[in-house]
Amino acid sequence: VIGVSVVAPNVARVMAIARVEPLTTARALRGPFDYLLPRGMEEVEVGAVLRVPFGGRRMLGVVVEIADRSELDAERLAQPIAALESGVPAELVRLGLWTAREYCSTPARGLRLVLPPITPGGRLRRSRNGTDDPGADIEVGASARPVHLSGAQDSAVEAIVRAVDGGGAERELLLHGVTGSGKTEVYLAAATAALERGRGAIVLVPEIALTPQTVGRFRRRFGDTVALLHSQMSPGARADEWRRLRDGAARVCVGPRSAAFAPVSDLGLVVIDEEHDPSYKQEGDPRYDARRIAARRAAEAGAALVAGSATPRPESWLAMRRLELPSRVDGRRLPPVELVDMRASRSPGPLAPRTLEALRETAGLGGKAIVLLNRRGWAPFLCCRSCGRAFECPRCDVSLVLHRRAERLTCHHCGHAEEVPNACPECGSVTLARQGAGTERLEAELAGALEPLPVFRFDSDSAAGGAHGAILTRFEQAGPGVLLGTQMVAKGHDFPDVMLSVVLDADATLRFPDFRAEERTFALVSQLAGRSGRGERGGRVIVQTLSPEAPSIAAAARHDAAGFLAGELRRRKELGYPPFSHLIRIGLAAAERGDALGVARRLAEALDAALPADSELLGPAPLFRLRGRHRQQLLVKSLDRGAGIAAVRDTVERAAHERALRGAALSVDVDPQ
DNA sequence: AGCACGCCGACT
DNA sequence: GTCGGCGTGCTC
């Protein structure tokens, strides 16, 4: 009977039905919807993008299934208007739909992730000349040829190649190696092996702008076989690269988190470089984790998964087989780390005398220094000395940050900016206190204290408009000098004559009320330490802190990732935090405080009934107001990941249709970071 | 999300 | 007597 349906007595014919998921953003609207494929469109397959009539309008939709019958009567079915030139491989349709379900989003939003850039008119984008260079910044210091590998690198490559060839349980590997231990060369060798076997590779890197050196090495080694996908490319260039991958002209994709969805067929290898990097979590709906997507793709394709880091996540440390690269390829030891206890410091500014002295010594030796202060602007707080009035964002419950050069008070959460006041609007006093120090103020203090040494500020203010490269190049060419900035200074680049790294206020990340605070602090301090001493003259590290005994800071000072992770995993187990449980955050936001709270309470009730017994529901708990929206959150802690997600997904889907729950915008974050 | 259909106040 | 408010519901 398959393929045949009886339409009228004695009349049987084959029907080709396309089940189509319309590409809309609405939560309450989801398909699939059935369309009758007319003669000439029988070739349409899963993954085709169709223009279809939909509710009196036209819409784009993705074919998620081909069927031979429909629940609906044939005469009620509409026919697609056209099929777009670009189709998505069926395995990516499955991946997009899985992502939507896993992250409690909608099918349409999940499918968007696997589609190439499509114009509003429904055409696949094309670059103007067709040869748009996606890279632009070919790198220095990278060999185009394979280099001689160390013994540790060799065994790592061997283990990965075994996994590519079908290593069974050992398909997921953690490449743990300090900065400079040659992880990239291992990735390159593994990718070469995959290509030799006719398999493709995906290499995920943190934000491209901050990791040009890794990208450059892949392009130099593999040339046109590499496709590069990232958000700063024009949509046309991205579509070109996407098509080169889909058609098999390129077999290796290098890119940020979105590259986890690249159309690479016969995948043999998936690499996640700097696997601890927070940019792998998408902060918009669907809030997917590219590391989890990568793991799923690798599992489905029987590919090797390689997560590399000097500071791995506890999750990966626990679950993956470890490959160790214990030493730097240049044979140099890691730089000694000195903790400066700021509780004992009498210095009025952010710099301890000890730190200034070390900076001067370094300059005297002709070396460079990197200083990390994870706070932008001149001063993070401004208040009236007479009446104590604080200057806060009108739309968010946070204080405004003084940016002196821009002559603005700005909100770092919503972008609100206002003029710097001359007097207090409450009491008229003209003495306003600027409290604390950010990178802008530190730049001025350092330039004054170290004159005539050049000081380069590297943060998202100074690097606005793509000035990243220009600042780093000036620092590189300057001879002795200081690169000062936010966590951007800790990533990607590599200058051999950096002899001193300094972390100021290393506790800043520890003060966040977040179970990942220790993990983040350890990673940040370790990364910055790794920037120092990569040249023949060696290096040193200074960490200014108010809590030198904190496990993350003490372990980073000893370069002891294993010790830190063992302790951190013990703590997580005691508290029942990931990886020993799974967290799902549900956020509610509304213009009125009461609406957010009301909806949160109602949702909590519904969730409570739906969640499995071994899960825990926390909240509603208030969050600070953001962009004029009052916020509440619920937190689900679940032992059974699948059951927890399913309960939240069902509850949220039902809520989308319930009037009482429409008063607040809802967002779901599975595995919140 | 759009866009229709469907019942109650101020206009030619 | 009509135009129009957006509440509710549907879109293959």
XYZ file of C-alpha atoms (C1' of nucleotides) in Angstrom:
697
model
C 0.000 0.000 0.000
C 2.957 2.278 0.458
C 3.067 4.984 -2.144
C -0.529 4.565 -3.162
C -3.569 6.307 -1.818
C -7.136 5.989 -2.856
C -8.460 9.376 -3.829
C -11.724 8.249 -5.419
C -13.227 4.860 -6.178
C -11.113 3.015 -8.725
C -8.681 5.876 -8.927
C -5.364 5.317 -7.212
C -2.347 7.501 -7.608
C 0.992 8.104 -5.999
C 1.202 11.251 -3.928
C 4.394 12.997 -3.062
C 3.982 15.018 0.109
C 6.632 17.343 1.471
C 6.457 18.040 5.218
C 7.682 21.606 5.578
C 8.799 23.546 8.627
C 8.162 27.245 7.928
C 11.057 29.569 8.749
C 9.384 31.841 11.270
C 10.516 32.995 14.689
C 7.260 32.471 16.560
C 7.233 30.027 19.444
C 3.550 29.282 19.090
C 3.783 28.409 15.423
C 5.346 25.155 14.432
C 4.794 22.620 11.756
C 5.431 20.596 9.967
C 2.849 21.500 7.330
C 2.094 19.220 4.403
C 2.412 20.334 0.798
C 1.579 18.419 -2.321
C 4.518 18.204 -4.680
C 3.306 18.826 -8.231
C 4.680 17.197 -11.344
C 8.210 18.444 -11.898
C 8.891 18.772 -8.185
C 9.080 15.071 -7.357
C 12.829 15.448 -7.037
C 12.484 17.591 -3.918
C 14.268 15.932 -0.986
C 14.657 16.368 2.738
C 16.704 19.516 3.244
C 15.266 21.379 0.259
C 14.299 24.991 0.913
C 10.876 25.745 -0.556
C 8.902 28.886 -1.103
C 5.378 27.988 -0.044
C 2.000 29.691 0.229
C 1.204 30.037 3.907
C -1.850 31.675 5.377
C -2.387 34.056 2.497
C 1.300 34.917 2.349
C 4.444 33.359 1.014
C 7.094 31.932 3.229
C 10.299 29.967 3.094
C 10.318 26.542 4.643
C 12.602 23.540 4.961
C 11.500 20.050 3.925
C 11.959 17.859 6.992
C 10.266 14.736 5.627
C 8.976 13.256 2.382
C 5.812 11.189 2.735
C 3.381 9.418 0.458
C 0.258 10.378 2.335
C -1.108 13.157 4.476
C -3.508 13.316 7.406
C -5.288 16.017 5.482
C -7.448 15.597 2.403
C -5.473 16.127 -0.758
C -7.672 19.001 -1.886
C -6.781 20.965 1.231
C -3.102 20.771 0.467
C -1.319 23.660 -1.188
C 1.595 23.244 -3.556
C 5.024 24.793 -3.169
C 5.751 27.718 -5.440
C 9.410 26.923 -6.019
C 12.427 25.123 -4.672
C 15.528 27.176 -3.917
C 18.791 26.253 -5.521
C 20.399 25.446 -2.180
C 19.560 22.367 -0.212
C 20.807 21.218 3.164
C 22.053 17.638 3.613
C 19.470 15.492 5.404
C 21.832 14.778 8.302
C 22.020 18.517 8.978
C 18.231 18.786 8.970
C 18.215 16.127 11.688
C 20.949 18.003 13.557
C 19.040 21.302 13.370
C 15.832 19.698 14.656
C 17.734 17.906 17.415
C 19.333 21.204 18.468
C 15.909 22.828 18.622
C 14.600 20.104 20.935
C 17.715 19.798 23.092
C 17.701 23.557 23.758
C 13.903 23.955 24.028
C 13.715 26.219 20.995
C 11.582 25.991 17.847
C 12.221 23.817 14.785
C 12.567 26.909 12.615
C 15.286 28.382 14.806
C 17.130 25.096 14.926
C 16.977 24.797 11.133
C 18.287 28.339 10.671
C 21.568 27.138 12.131
C 22.180 24.634 9.365
C 21.143 26.879 6.464
C 23.504 29.041 4.427
C 22.849 32.800 4.391
C 19.662 33.348 2.392
C 18.510 36.778 1.198
C 15.140 38.052 2.395
C 13.952 37.426 -1.176
C 14.841 33.774 -0.762
C 17.982 33.562 -2.845
C 21.185 31.969 -1.695
C 23.645 34.817 -1.248
C 26.510 35.140 -3.658
C 29.581 37.266 -3.336
C 29.956 39.951 -5.972
C 32.973 38.519 -7.737
C 32.780 34.954 -6.613
C 36.376 34.966 -5.426
C 35.961 37.000 -2.289
C 38.862 36.104 -0.048
C 37.347 35.011 3.217
C 40.571 35.279 5.238
C 42.422 38.592 4.490
C 44.921 38.137 7.201
C 47.439 35.437 6.383
C 49.681 34.951 9.340
C 53.313 35.151 10.175
C 55.265 32.590 12.114
C 53.429 29.491 10.894
C 55.063 26.801 8.862
C 53.261 25.665 5.739
C 54.928 22.268 5.993
C 54.501 19.701 8.707
C 57.152 20.162 11.355
C 58.941 17.449 13.279
C 56.705 16.281 16.112
C 57.815 15.576 19.669
C 57.258 12.158 21.184
C 54.235 13.384 23.117
C 52.779 15.008 20.015
C 53.388 11.826 18.047
C 51.535 9.630 20.508
C 48.672 12.127 20.670
C 48.347 12.085 16.882
C 48.474 8.284 16.906
C 45.655 8.063 19.435
C 43.551 10.508 17.428
C 44.153 8.643 14.178
C 43.089 5.411 15.876
C 39.902 7.188 16.891
C 39.352 8.389 13.310
C 39.747 4.795 12.200
C 37.130 3.620 14.676
C 38.466 3.689 18.197
C 35.194 2.683 19.824
C 34.899 4.024 23.339
C 37.967 6.219 22.954
C 36.555 8.437 20.258
C 36.402 11.508 22.518
C 39.817 12.781 23.481
C 41.023 15.656 25.615
C 44.306 17.135 24.439
C 45.705 18.740 27.563
C 48.791 20.826 26.964
C 50.170 24.062 28.325
C 50.403 27.145 26.123
C 53.141 26.553 23.582
C 53.069 22.772 23.861
C 52.188 22.369 20.183
C 48.495 21.491 20.211
C 47.868 23.140 16.844
C 50.515 20.990 15.166
C 48.688 17.924 16.547
C 45.405 19.163 15.069
C 47.118 19.726 11.712
C 48.592 16.235 11.653
C 45.260 14.686 12.665
C 43.413 16.649 9.967
C 45.996 15.495 7.404
C 45.316 11.893 8.420
C 41.558 12.402 8.123
C 41.942 13.907 4.634
C 44.187 11.019 3.552
C 41.335 8.696 4.492
C 38.872 10.671 2.418
C 37.218 12.120 5.504
C 36.471 15.753 6.303
C 37.228 17.818 9.391
C 35.705 20.642 11.423
C 37.986 22.801 13.541
C 36.259 25.042 16.040
C 38.157 28.037 17.350
C 37.097 30.852 19.714
C 36.259 34.217 18.117
C 38.228 34.425 14.860
C 39.346 38.009 15.437
C 41.246 36.848 18.517
C 42.727 33.670 17.050
C 44.091 34.627 13.617
C 47.253 32.597 14.161
C 45.471 29.246 14.394
C 43.315 30.038 11.373
C 46.339 31.141 9.379
C 48.162 27.898 10.071
C 45.294 25.803 8.762
C 45.024 27.868 5.607
C 48.744 27.694 4.949
C 48.840 23.938 5.483
C 45.730 22.984 3.522
C 45.128 25.876 1.133
C 41.830 25.736 -0.749
C 40.774 22.584 1.055
C 40.014 24.860 4.007
C 36.791 26.823 4.119
C 36.503 29.587 6.656
C 33.170 30.596 8.135
C 32.778 33.517 10.462
C 30.412 36.357 11.199
C 32.647 39.163 9.979
C 32.594 37.805 6.436
C 29.972 39.186 4.079
C 26.912 36.935 3.732
C 27.921 36.348 0.121
C 31.397 35.159 1.024
C 29.992 32.941 3.751
C 27.529 31.402 1.308
C 30.395 30.734 -1.119
C 32.388 28.948 1.562
C 29.291 27.065 2.685
C 28.701 25.837 -0.859
C 32.339 24.807 -1.320
C 31.951 22.582 1.729
C 28.595 21.145 0.719
C 29.856 20.333 -2.759
C 33.039 18.771 -1.395
C 35.411 21.318 -2.978
C 36.568 22.125 0.555
C 36.889 19.354 3.153
C 38.086 21.204 6.236
C 36.031 23.920 7.916
C 37.642 26.311 10.384
C 35.353 28.653 12.255
C 33.737 29.735 15.509
C 30.825 27.978 17.238
C 28.495 28.252 14.227
C 30.965 26.117 12.248
C 29.756 23.130 14.294
C 26.869 23.133 11.768
C 29.076 23.311 8.653
C 28.058 21.002 5.765
C 31.122 18.744 5.909
C 30.296 15.236 4.714
C 32.051 12.024 5.795
C 33.305 13.733 8.893
C 36.387 12.051 10.314
C 37.602 14.617 12.827
C 36.115 17.388 14.937
C 38.525 19.629 16.846
C 37.484 22.064 19.575
C 40.452 24.328 20.175
C 40.555 26.131 23.556
C 37.622 23.984 24.590
C 37.125 25.917 27.839
C 36.348 29.139 25.943
C 32.989 30.680 26.863
C 32.330 31.801 23.278
C 31.299 28.213 22.447
C 28.002 28.910 24.177
C 25.533 30.815 22.005
C 23.856 33.585 23.963
C 20.753 33.901 21.777
C 17.954 31.430 21.131
C 18.680 28.547 20.591
C 21.271 28.779 23.360
C 23.266 25.879 22.071
C 26.690 24.749 23.225
C 28.879 24.162 20.161
C 30.917 21.623 22.159
C 27.836 19.473 22.641
C 26.810 19.893 18.989
C 30.337 18.927 17.938
C 30.252 15.840 20.161
C 26.922 14.750 18.712
C 28.098 15.229 15.138
C 31.275 13.307 15.803
C 29.312 10.477 17.420
C 26.840 10.252 14.525
C 29.601 10.303 11.914
C 31.916 7.945 13.797
C 34.491 10.732 13.844
C 37.182 11.497 16.404
C 36.417 14.376 18.760
C 39.450 16.261 20.054
C 38.990 18.955 22.706
C 42.178 20.877 23.345
C 43.066 23.221 26.192
C 45.679 24.176 28.753
C 42.836 24.670 31.222
C 40.163 22.071 30.432
C 36.646 22.178 31.827
C 35.882 19.816 34.699
C 33.288 18.186 32.409
C 35.895 17.199 29.828
C 38.493 16.243 32.434
C 36.044 13.791 33.932
C 34.550 12.308 30.780
C 37.259 12.151 28.127
C 40.381 10.139 27.661
C 43.335 12.459 28.246
C 46.265 12.980 25.913
C 48.997 14.966 27.630
C 51.474 17.391 26.107
C 53.382 18.088 29.316
C 56.016 20.536 28.095
C 56.518 23.422 25.729
C 57.917 22.516 22.322
C 60.781 24.963 22.863
C 61.727 23.029 25.998
C 61.369 26.122 28.188
C 59.872 25.875 31.628
C 56.710 27.691 32.545
C 57.383 31.089 34.084
C 57.399 31.432 37.877
C 54.264 33.075 39.287
C 54.444 35.519 42.171
C 51.277 36.274 44.161
C 51.054 39.817 45.501
C 48.643 39.979 48.436
C 46.766 43.251 48.028
C 45.258 43.037 51.517
C 48.645 44.131 52.778
C 49.135 46.771 50.087
C 49.164 50.429 51.084
C 49.209 51.692 47.525
C 46.297 54.011 46.743
C 46.019 52.981 43.096
C 45.399 49.648 41.423
C 49.149 48.909 41.058
C 51.240 47.489 43.883
C 54.743 48.991 44.194
C 56.071 45.490 43.576
C 54.299 45.371 40.233
C 55.564 48.772 39.089
C 59.074 47.757 40.015
C 58.783 44.556 37.953
C 57.452 46.499 34.971
C 60.447 48.868 35.149
C 62.886 45.968 35.445
C 61.363 44.294 32.406
C 61.619 47.475 30.353
C 65.231 47.832 31.507
C 65.964 44.394 30.066
C 64.363 45.408 26.781
C 61.380 43.101 27.264
C 57.661 43.508 26.754
C 54.959 43.168 29.388
C 51.257 42.293 29.298
C 48.905 43.626 31.980
C 45.384 42.257 32.420
C 42.644 44.203 34.153
C 39.235 42.800 33.405
C 37.308 46.077 33.583
C 36.853 48.685 30.858
C 36.638 52.444 31.223
C 38.104 54.985 33.626
C 36.156 54.313 36.834
C 33.410 51.734 37.402
C 31.515 53.889 39.938
C 30.741 57.558 40.245
C 29.051 59.041 43.300
C 28.483 62.367 45.005
C 30.881 63.049 47.872
C 28.333 65.178 49.725
C 25.106 63.207 49.592
C 26.339 59.829 48.356
C 24.106 59.721 45.288
C 25.246 56.991 42.898
C 24.957 57.291 39.122
C 23.040 54.354 37.784
C 21.619 53.261 34.459
C 18.004 54.366 34.063
C 17.123 51.054 32.422
C 19.322 48.554 34.271
C 20.084 48.043 37.953
C 23.823 48.646 37.527
C 26.109 51.611 38.002
C 27.320 53.615 35.044
C 30.972 53.470 34.104
C 32.911 56.669 33.555
C 34.691 56.806 30.187
C 36.809 59.897 30.426
C 38.085 60.186 26.891
C 34.628 59.724 25.389
C 33.284 62.082 28.108
C 30.454 59.712 28.788
C 28.897 57.646 31.530
C 27.969 54.371 29.901
C 26.087 51.259 30.886
C 28.084 48.157 30.013
C 24.917 46.086 29.852
C 22.578 48.017 27.544
C 24.804 50.619 25.916
C 22.965 53.591 27.468
C 25.264 56.628 27.534
C 24.902 60.073 29.068
C 27.026 63.167 29.565
C 29.392 63.308 32.486
C 27.665 65.540 35.059
C 29.384 68.657 36.443
C 27.386 68.571 39.642
C 25.194 66.227 41.626
C 21.585 66.508 40.400
C 20.329 65.832 43.972
C 22.320 68.257 46.100
C 24.233 70.393 43.617
C 27.624 69.481 45.015
C 30.398 69.667 42.447
C 32.653 67.083 44.084
C 31.941 63.739 42.501
C 34.062 60.759 43.500
C 35.377 58.416 40.826
C 35.802 55.071 42.488
C 37.833 52.146 41.241
C 39.938 51.838 38.119
C 39.384 50.393 34.685
C 41.749 49.921 31.749
C 41.428 53.533 30.591
C 42.561 54.939 33.914
C 45.265 52.335 34.271
C 46.578 53.253 30.829
C 47.065 56.839 32.016
C 48.657 55.762 35.302
C 51.018 53.314 33.639
C 52.015 55.761 30.907
C 52.826 58.337 33.595
C 54.702 55.935 35.861
C 56.706 54.225 33.108
C 57.410 57.146 30.776
C 58.789 57.054 28.093
C 57.771 53.409 27.720
C 54.857 53.022 25.247
C 51.599 51.649 26.683
C 49.031 50.091 24.343
C 45.470 49.647 25.518
C 43.678 46.588 24.083
C 40.011 46.349 25.035
C 36.745 46.441 23.147
C 36.790 50.273 23.266
C 40.273 50.704 21.808
C 39.826 47.789 19.384
C 36.456 49.029 18.102
C 36.097 48.988 14.335
C 38.462 46.068 13.808
C 41.595 47.705 15.227
C 42.665 44.446 16.932
C 45.406 43.668 14.481
C 46.715 47.236 14.333
C 47.155 47.439 18.115
C 48.892 44.070 18.333
C 51.183 44.933 15.408
C 52.208 48.220 17.043
C 52.917 46.362 20.282
C 54.932 43.758 18.418
C 57.036 46.347 16.627
C 57.524 48.653 19.601
C 60.421 46.923 21.324
C 59.999 47.361 25.089
C 56.420 48.310 25.934
C 53.257 47.354 27.795
C 50.104 45.813 26.365
C 47.312 46.554 28.793
C 43.750 45.394 28.487
C 40.791 43.211 29.388
C 40.752 39.447 28.920
C 41.338 40.021 25.203
C 45.055 40.306 26.053
C 45.095 36.705 27.285
C 44.003 35.096 24.019
C 45.407 33.804 20.785
C 48.454 35.911 20.087
C 52.013 34.928 20.836
C 54.925 37.372 21.197
C 58.289 35.816 22.002
C 59.740 38.846 23.816
C 57.029 39.115 26.471
C 58.983 38.697 29.703
C 56.332 39.716 32.228
C 52.600 39.034 32.580
C 50.585 40.812 35.239
C 47.044 40.082 36.402
C 45.465 42.889 38.422
C 42.467 42.192 40.650
C 42.599 38.490 39.855
C 39.613 38.013 42.178
C 37.309 40.039 39.922
C 35.979 36.890 38.258
C 35.798 35.090 41.626
C 33.353 37.624 43.006
C 30.627 36.537 40.588
C 28.023 34.478 42.434
C 28.412 31.596 40.036
C 29.569 28.029 40.474
C 31.918 28.440 37.520
C 33.748 31.398 39.072
C 36.709 29.268 40.232
C 37.003 27.543 36.857
C 36.977 30.877 35.002
C 39.525 32.447 37.295
C 41.863 29.500 36.950
C 41.600 29.644 33.154
C 42.159 33.388 32.945
C 45.186 33.482 35.244
C 46.733 30.408 33.583
C 46.192 31.796 30.101
C 47.837 35.073 30.903
C 50.718 33.288 32.592
C 51.181 31.329 29.371
C 51.825 34.544 27.410
C 55.047 35.189 29.288
C 58.488 33.699 28.741
C 58.104 32.274 25.255
C 61.418 33.753 24.136
C 64.941 32.765 25.061
C 65.182 35.306 27.869
C 62.479 33.599 29.933
C 59.674 35.273 31.790
C 57.794 35.811 35.003
C 54.238 36.407 36.162
C 52.757 38.631 38.871
C 49.221 38.103 40.152
C 47.717 40.806 42.366
C 44.951 39.354 44.511
C 42.922 39.803 47.659
C 42.566 36.037 48.057
C 45.880 34.323 47.342
C 44.596 31.215 49.110
C 41.656 30.727 46.722
C 42.112 27.293 45.075
C 41.906 28.684 41.549
C 44.549 31.334 42.126
C 46.873 29.145 44.189
C 46.699 26.314 41.633
C 47.225 28.652 38.678
C 50.331 29.993 40.429
C 51.673 26.417 40.621
C 50.668 25.676 36.983
C 48.719 22.807 38.482
C 45.688 22.067 36.304
C 45.373 18.484 37.532
C 45.357 19.566 41.167
C 42.871 22.337 40.527
C 40.503 20.082 38.580
C 40.620 17.300 41.150
C 39.609 19.746 43.896
C 37.019 21.469 41.739
C 35.412 18.158 40.777
C 35.233 17.173 44.458
C 33.501 20.456 45.255
C 31.072 20.075 42.329
C 30.185 16.573 43.467
C 29.486 17.713 47.024
C 27.256 20.534 45.794
C 25.604 18.447 43.101
C 26.656 20.809 40.339
C 27.626 19.900 36.753
C 29.026 17.556 35.589
C 27.236 15.650 38.383
C 23.889 17.192 37.461
C 22.398 19.197 34.616
C 21.159 22.763 34.932
C 18.364 24.407 32.978
C 17.674 28.095 33.505
C 14.314 29.619 32.592
C 14.294 33.404 32.392
C 11.228 35.657 32.444
C 11.368 39.341 31.510
C 8.611 41.951 31.537
C 8.188 45.715 31.717
C 6.275 45.357 34.993
C 7.857 43.666 37.976
C 4.580 41.958 38.874
C 4.181 40.420 35.419
C 7.607 38.795 35.481
C 7.032 37.437 38.972
C 3.473 36.300 38.263
C 4.448 34.386 35.163
C 7.484 32.917 36.925
C 5.299 31.607 39.762
C 2.721 30.148 37.418
C 5.450 28.501 35.353
C 7.129 27.155 38.490
C 3.846 25.448 39.432
C 3.528 23.850 36.025
C 7.173 22.790 36.020
C 6.961 21.331 39.476
C 4.271 18.968 38.266
C 6.155 17.994 35.125
C 9.687 17.477 36.441
C 11.023 14.027 37.339
C 11.364 13.187 41.019
C 15.157 13.326 41.050
C 15.227 16.952 39.973
C 15.154 20.135 41.966
C 13.447 23.431 41.107
C 14.920 26.647 42.512
C 13.210 30.037 42.348
C 11.595 32.229 41.218
C 14.603 34.397 42.041
C 14.937 38.010 40.931
C 17.718 39.123 38.591
C 18.834 42.709 38.160
C 16.719 44.815 35.810
C 18.099 44.904 32.274
C 17.044 47.260 29.424
C 14.044 48.333 31.427
C 12.878 44.761 31.852
C 12.271 43.244 35.249
C 13.584 39.712 35.329
C 13.013 36.531 37.271
C 14.597 33.158 36.864
C 13.864 29.542 37.637
C 16.635 26.987 37.852
C 16.177 23.264 37.294
C 18.831 20.918 38.600
C 18.301 17.461 37.172
C 20.150 14.161 37.401
C 18.476 12.783 34.297
C 19.378 15.225 31.554
C 16.884 13.978 28.986
C 13.968 13.878 31.411
C 14.729 17.342 32.765
C 14.950 18.874 29.313
C 11.789 17.093 28.145
C 9.814 18.406 31.130
C 10.965 21.983 30.530
C 10.364 21.716 26.785
C 6.808 20.412 27.206
C 5.959 22.985 29.860
C 7.318 25.855 27.789
C 5.558 24.664 24.639
C 2.277 24.520 26.471
C 2.945 27.891 28.035
C 3.294 29.459 24.603
C -0.418 28.788 24.085
C -1.579 29.761 27.557
C -2.912 33.273 27.974
C -1.884 33.598 31.610
C 1.732 33.044 30.626
C 1.946 35.566 27.831
C 2.691 38.513 30.080
C 6.443 37.966 30.070
C 9.102 37.048 27.535
C 10.506 33.615 28.211
C 13.932 32.183 27.506
C 15.320 28.744 28.211
C 19.017 28.103 28.751
C 20.102 24.479 28.934
C 23.597 24.191 30.468
C 23.793 27.893 31.376
C 27.348 29.176 31.653
C 4.723 36.079 13.653
C 1.044 37.958 10.475
C -3.520 38.277 9.103
C -8.220 37.124 9.319
C -12.635 37.073 11.652
C -15.606 38.912 15.301
C -18.270 41.555 18.700
C -18.867 46.815 21.123
C -18.038 52.875 21.027
C -17.767 57.712 18.171
C -18.541 59.581 13.475
C -20.912 60.969 8.331
C -26.790 53.328 10.486
C -21.026 52.507 9.461
C -15.570 52.598 10.771
C -12.525 50.436 13.819
C -10.642 48.803 18.771
C -7.493 44.554 19.238
C -9.038 39.566 21.559
C -8.850 34.928 19.554
C -7.509 31.600 16.332
C -5.475 29.625 12.181
C -1.917 28.953 8.872
C -0.732 22.611 5.132
